[in-house]
Short mmCIF file of C-alpha atoms in Angstrom, two decimals:
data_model
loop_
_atom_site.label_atom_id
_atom_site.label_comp_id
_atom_site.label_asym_id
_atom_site.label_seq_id
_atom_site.Cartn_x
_atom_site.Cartn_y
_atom_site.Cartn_z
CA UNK A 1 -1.28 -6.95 -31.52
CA UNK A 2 1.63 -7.73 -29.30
CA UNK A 3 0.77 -7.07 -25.25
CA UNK A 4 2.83 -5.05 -23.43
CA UNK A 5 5.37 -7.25 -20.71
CA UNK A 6 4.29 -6.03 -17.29
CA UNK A 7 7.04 -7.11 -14.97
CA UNK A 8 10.34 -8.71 -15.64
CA UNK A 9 12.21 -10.33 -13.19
CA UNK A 10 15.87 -10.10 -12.29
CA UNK A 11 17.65 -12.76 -10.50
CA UNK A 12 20.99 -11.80 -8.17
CA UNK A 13 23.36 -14.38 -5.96
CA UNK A 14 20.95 -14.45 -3.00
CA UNK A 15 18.18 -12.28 -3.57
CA UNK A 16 15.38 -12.10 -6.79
CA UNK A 17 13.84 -8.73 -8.14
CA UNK A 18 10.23 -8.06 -9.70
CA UNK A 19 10.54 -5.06 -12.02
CA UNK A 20 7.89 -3.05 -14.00
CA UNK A 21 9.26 -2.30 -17.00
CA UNK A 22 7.39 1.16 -16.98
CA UNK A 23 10.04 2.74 -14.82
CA UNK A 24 13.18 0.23 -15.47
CA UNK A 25 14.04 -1.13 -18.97
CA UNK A 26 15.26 -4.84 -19.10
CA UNK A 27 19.04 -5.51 -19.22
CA UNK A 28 19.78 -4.03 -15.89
CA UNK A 29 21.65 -6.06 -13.81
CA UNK A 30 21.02 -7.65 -10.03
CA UNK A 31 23.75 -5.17 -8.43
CA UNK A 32 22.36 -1.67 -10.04
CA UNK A 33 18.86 -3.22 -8.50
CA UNK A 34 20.11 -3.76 -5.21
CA UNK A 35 21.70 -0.46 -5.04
CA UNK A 36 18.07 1.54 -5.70
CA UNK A 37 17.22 0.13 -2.57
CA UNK A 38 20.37 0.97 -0.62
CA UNK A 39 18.85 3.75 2.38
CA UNK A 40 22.26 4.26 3.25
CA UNK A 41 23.26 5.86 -0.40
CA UNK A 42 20.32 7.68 -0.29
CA UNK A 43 21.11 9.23 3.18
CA UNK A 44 24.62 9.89 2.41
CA UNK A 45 23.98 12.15 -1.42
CA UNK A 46 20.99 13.93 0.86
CA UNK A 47 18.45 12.48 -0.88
CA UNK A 48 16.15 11.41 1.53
CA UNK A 49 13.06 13.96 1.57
CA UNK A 50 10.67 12.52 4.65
CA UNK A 51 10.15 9.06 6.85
CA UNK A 52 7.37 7.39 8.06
CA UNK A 53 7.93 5.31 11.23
CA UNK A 54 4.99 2.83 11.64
CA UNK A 55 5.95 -1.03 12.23
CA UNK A 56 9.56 -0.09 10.47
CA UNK A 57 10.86 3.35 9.14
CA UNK A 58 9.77 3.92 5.06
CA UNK A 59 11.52 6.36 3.21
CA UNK A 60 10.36 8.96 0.85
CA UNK A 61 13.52 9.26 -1.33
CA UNK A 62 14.46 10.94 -4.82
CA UNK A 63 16.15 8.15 -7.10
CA UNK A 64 18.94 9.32 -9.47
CA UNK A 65 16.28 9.85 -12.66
CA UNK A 66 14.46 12.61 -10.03
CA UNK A 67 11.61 10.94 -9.18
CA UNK A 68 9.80 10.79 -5.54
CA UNK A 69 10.19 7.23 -4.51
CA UNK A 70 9.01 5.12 -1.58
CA UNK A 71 10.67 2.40 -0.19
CA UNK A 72 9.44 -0.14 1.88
CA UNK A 73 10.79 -2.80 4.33
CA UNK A 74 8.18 -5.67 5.30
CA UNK A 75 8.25 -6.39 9.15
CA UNK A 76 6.62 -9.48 10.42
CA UNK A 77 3.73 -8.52 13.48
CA UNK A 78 2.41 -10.09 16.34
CA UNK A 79 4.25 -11.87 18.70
CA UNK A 80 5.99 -13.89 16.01
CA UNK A 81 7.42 -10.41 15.03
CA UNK A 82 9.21 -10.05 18.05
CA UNK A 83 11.27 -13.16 17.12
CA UNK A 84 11.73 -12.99 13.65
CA UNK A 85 11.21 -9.27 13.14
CA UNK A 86 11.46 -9.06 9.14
CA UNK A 87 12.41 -12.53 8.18
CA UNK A 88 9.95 -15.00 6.43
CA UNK A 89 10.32 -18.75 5.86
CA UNK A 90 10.73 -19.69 2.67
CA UNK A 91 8.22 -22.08 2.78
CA UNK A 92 5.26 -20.57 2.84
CA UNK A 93 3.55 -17.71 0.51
CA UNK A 94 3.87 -14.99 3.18
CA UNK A 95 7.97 -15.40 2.43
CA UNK A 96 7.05 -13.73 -1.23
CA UNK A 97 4.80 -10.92 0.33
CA UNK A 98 6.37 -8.00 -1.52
CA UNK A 99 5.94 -9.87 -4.94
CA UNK A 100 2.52 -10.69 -4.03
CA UNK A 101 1.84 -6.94 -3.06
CA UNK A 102 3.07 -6.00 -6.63
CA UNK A 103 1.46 -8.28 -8.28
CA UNK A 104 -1.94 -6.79 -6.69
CA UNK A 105 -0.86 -3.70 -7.35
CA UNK A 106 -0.07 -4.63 -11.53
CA UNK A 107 -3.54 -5.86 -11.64
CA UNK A 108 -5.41 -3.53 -9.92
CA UNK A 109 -3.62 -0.58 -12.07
CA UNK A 110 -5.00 -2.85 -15.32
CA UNK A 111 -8.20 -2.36 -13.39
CA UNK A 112 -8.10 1.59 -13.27
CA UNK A 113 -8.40 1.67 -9.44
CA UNK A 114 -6.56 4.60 -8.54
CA UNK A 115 -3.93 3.10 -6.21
CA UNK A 116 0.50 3.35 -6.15
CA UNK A 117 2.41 2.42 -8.89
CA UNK A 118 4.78 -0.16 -8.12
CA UNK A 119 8.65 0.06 -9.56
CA UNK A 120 10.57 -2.63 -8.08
CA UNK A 121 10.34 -5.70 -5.41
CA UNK A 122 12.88 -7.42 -4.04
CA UNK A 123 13.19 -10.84 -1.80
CA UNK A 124 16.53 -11.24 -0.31
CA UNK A 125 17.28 -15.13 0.81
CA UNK A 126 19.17 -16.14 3.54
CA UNK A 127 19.15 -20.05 4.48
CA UNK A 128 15.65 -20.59 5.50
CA UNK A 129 14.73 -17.62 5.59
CA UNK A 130 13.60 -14.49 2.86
CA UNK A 131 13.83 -10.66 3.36
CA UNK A 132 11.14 -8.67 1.30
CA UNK A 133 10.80 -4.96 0.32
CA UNK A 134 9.31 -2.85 -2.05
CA UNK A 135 9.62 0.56 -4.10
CA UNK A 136 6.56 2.48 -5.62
CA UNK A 137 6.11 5.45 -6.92
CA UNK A 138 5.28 8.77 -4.99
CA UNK A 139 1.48 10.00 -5.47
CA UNK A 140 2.39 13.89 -4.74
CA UNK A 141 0.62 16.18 -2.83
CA UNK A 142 -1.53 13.33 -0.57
CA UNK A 143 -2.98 13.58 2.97
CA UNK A 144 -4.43 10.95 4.49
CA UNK A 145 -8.03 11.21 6.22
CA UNK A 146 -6.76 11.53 9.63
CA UNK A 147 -4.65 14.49 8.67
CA UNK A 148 -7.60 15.86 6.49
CA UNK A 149 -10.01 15.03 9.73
CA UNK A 150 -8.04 16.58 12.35
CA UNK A 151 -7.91 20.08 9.95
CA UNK A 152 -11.59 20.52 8.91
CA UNK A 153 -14.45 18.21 7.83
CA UNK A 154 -14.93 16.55 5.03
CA UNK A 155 -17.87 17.90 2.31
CA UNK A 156 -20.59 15.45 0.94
CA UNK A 157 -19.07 15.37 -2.30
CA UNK A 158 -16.02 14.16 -0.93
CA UNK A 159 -17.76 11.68 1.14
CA UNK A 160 -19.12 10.39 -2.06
CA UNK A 161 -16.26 10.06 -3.48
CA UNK A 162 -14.63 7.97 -0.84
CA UNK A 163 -17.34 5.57 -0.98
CA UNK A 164 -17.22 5.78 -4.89
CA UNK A 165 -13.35 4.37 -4.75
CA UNK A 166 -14.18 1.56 -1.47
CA UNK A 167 -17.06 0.33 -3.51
CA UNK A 168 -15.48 -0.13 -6.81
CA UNK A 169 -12.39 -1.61 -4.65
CA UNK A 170 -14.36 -4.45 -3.38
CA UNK A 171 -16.49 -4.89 -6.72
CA UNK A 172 -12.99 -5.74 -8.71
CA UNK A 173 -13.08 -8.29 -5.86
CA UNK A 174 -9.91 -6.65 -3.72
CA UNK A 175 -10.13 -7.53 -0.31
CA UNK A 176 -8.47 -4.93 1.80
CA UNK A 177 -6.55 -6.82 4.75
CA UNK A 178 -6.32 -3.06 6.73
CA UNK A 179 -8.55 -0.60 5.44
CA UNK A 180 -8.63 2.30 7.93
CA UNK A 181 -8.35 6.03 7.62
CA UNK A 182 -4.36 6.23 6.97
CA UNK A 183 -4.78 4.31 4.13
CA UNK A 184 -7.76 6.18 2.55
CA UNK A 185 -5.98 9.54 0.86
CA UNK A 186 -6.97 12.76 -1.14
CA UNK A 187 -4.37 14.47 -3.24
CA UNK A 188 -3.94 17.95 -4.56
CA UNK A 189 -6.99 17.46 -7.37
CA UNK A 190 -9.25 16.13 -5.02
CA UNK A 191 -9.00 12.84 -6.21
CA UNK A 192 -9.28 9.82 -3.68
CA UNK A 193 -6.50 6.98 -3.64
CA UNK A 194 -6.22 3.79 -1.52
CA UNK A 195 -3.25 2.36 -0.51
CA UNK A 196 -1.04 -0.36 1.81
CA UNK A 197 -1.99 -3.61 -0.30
CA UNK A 198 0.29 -6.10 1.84
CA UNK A 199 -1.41 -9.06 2.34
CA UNK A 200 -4.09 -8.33 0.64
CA UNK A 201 -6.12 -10.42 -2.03
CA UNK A 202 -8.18 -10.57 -5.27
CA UNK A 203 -11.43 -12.66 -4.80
CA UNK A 204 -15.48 -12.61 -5.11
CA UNK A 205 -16.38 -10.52 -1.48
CA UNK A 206 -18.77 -11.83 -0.06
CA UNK A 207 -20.78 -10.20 2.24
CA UNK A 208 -18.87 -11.49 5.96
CA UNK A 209 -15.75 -10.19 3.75
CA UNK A 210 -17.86 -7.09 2.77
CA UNK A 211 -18.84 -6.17 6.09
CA UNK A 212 -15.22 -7.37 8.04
CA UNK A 213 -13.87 -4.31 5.90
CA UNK A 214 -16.33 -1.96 6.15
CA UNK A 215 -16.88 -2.43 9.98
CA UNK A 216 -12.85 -2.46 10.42
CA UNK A 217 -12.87 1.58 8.49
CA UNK A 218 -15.64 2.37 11.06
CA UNK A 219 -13.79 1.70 14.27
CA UNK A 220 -10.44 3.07 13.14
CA UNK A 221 -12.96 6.46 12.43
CA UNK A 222 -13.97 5.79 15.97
CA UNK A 223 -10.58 4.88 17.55
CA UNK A 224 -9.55 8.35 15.98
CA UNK A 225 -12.09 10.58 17.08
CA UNK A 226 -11.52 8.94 21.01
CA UNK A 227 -8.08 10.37 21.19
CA UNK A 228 -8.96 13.90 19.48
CA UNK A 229 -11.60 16.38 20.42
CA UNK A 230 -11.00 18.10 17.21
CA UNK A 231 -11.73 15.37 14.87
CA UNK A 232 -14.39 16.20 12.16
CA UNK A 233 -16.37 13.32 11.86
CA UNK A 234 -19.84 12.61 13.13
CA UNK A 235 -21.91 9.34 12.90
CA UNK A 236 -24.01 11.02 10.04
CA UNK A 237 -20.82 11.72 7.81
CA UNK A 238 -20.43 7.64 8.34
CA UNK A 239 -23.84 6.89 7.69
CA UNK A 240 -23.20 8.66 4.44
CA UNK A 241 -20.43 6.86 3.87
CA UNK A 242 -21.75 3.93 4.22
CA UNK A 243 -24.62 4.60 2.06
CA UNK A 244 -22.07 5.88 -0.66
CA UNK A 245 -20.21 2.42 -0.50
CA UNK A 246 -23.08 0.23 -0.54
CA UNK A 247 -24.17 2.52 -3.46
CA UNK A 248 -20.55 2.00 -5.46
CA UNK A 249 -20.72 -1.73 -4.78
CA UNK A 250 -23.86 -2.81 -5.71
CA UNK A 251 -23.82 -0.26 -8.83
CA UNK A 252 -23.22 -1.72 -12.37
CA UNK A 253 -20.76 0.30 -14.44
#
């Protein structure tokens, strides 16, 4: 039996696009690719539904076949970032980092991890230097811990199943280069999704890796609950979540 082509890539003038055939059939062409990404177009038809502003703004957009997209522009951080802001040299692997972050993402979805769907990247090159960004596909209906946290507390069950998705994260050997709350969500059906894979990787965790990610999710809890006295979270909810994703990791499916 045949498999099934993953990604595809498309190659314009100056820039070089990583498309998953699941949302955009071969044949289409380096300028109808670079206009899917164009935030002005989307601003001018009214088509822009919500934006995030973090490091850079991200867009929650609806694309002309009416689905919920987000696009993504990759800022550099650090003090470096105040230079260069969002350009990369070309040289090294961080100038591919929105292939690399679809890539992950490709592999991870072969995995059954329940994280976005990537559509498109895109690197755009200019002399020494690339340009990245990304477009994925909405998961509807999400809030994100803090949001959930700063509402009402989270049950046991749902406890469990946060540590149920960190621990099978790590066991497919994903190491998670920013795990904290924002990235940890629950959608309408209750089910638990990770996301923000930018420079992350796939390899064996061991247990320094194990424990860098798991101690980095506790102080972002903590760093939370010091700025809000309404935040639901105690240190026996973590010790249960802890538990849970020590559990998940160490379990043989």
């Amino acid at each position: 039996m045949a498999s099934v082509k993953d990604k595809f890539i498309v190659n314009g003038d100056n820039s070089c696009y990583l498309v998953n055939p699941e949302f955009i059939s071969e044949g289409v062409t380096a300028k109808e690719l670079d206009d899917y990404f164009d935030i002005d177009d989307y601003k001018k038809s009214a088509r822009v539904i919500d934006v995030h502003h973090g490091r850079g703004a991200t867009y929650l957009v609806q694309d002309k076949y009416k689905r919920r997209i987000v696009i993504r522009h990759y800022y550099r951080g650090g003090f470096i970032g105040r230079i260069l802001e969002d350009k990369f040299l070309k040289f090294f692997k961080s100038s591919r980092r929105s292939f690399n972050e679809f890539e992950l993402l490709i592999t991870m979805k072969k995995m059954g991890l329940s994280i976005p769907k990537p559509i498109v990247a895109r690197m755009e090159k200019n002399f020494l230097f690339v340009r990245n960004d990304i477009i994925m596909l909405e998961i509807p209906g999400t809030k994100n811990l803090e949001e959930i946290l700063s509402e009402r507390r989270l049950s046991d069950a749902e406890i469990l199943k946060v540590g149920d998705a960190l621990g099978r994260l790590f066991k497919a050997g994903i190491y998670h280069s920013d795990l904290n709350i924002t990235n940890i969500l629950f959608d309408g059906a209750n089910n638990v999704w990770i996301v923000d894979f930018d420079k992350c990787i796939q390899k064996t965790i061991n247990k320094k890796q194990y424990n860098s990610m798991v101690e980095r999710l506790n102080r972002s809890f903590e760093k939370i609950k010091s700025k809000r006295n309404n935040f639901n979270w105690t240190k026996d909810n973590w010790n249960k979540l802890d538990s849970a994703i020590k559990s998940s990791f160490e379990k043989d499916y």
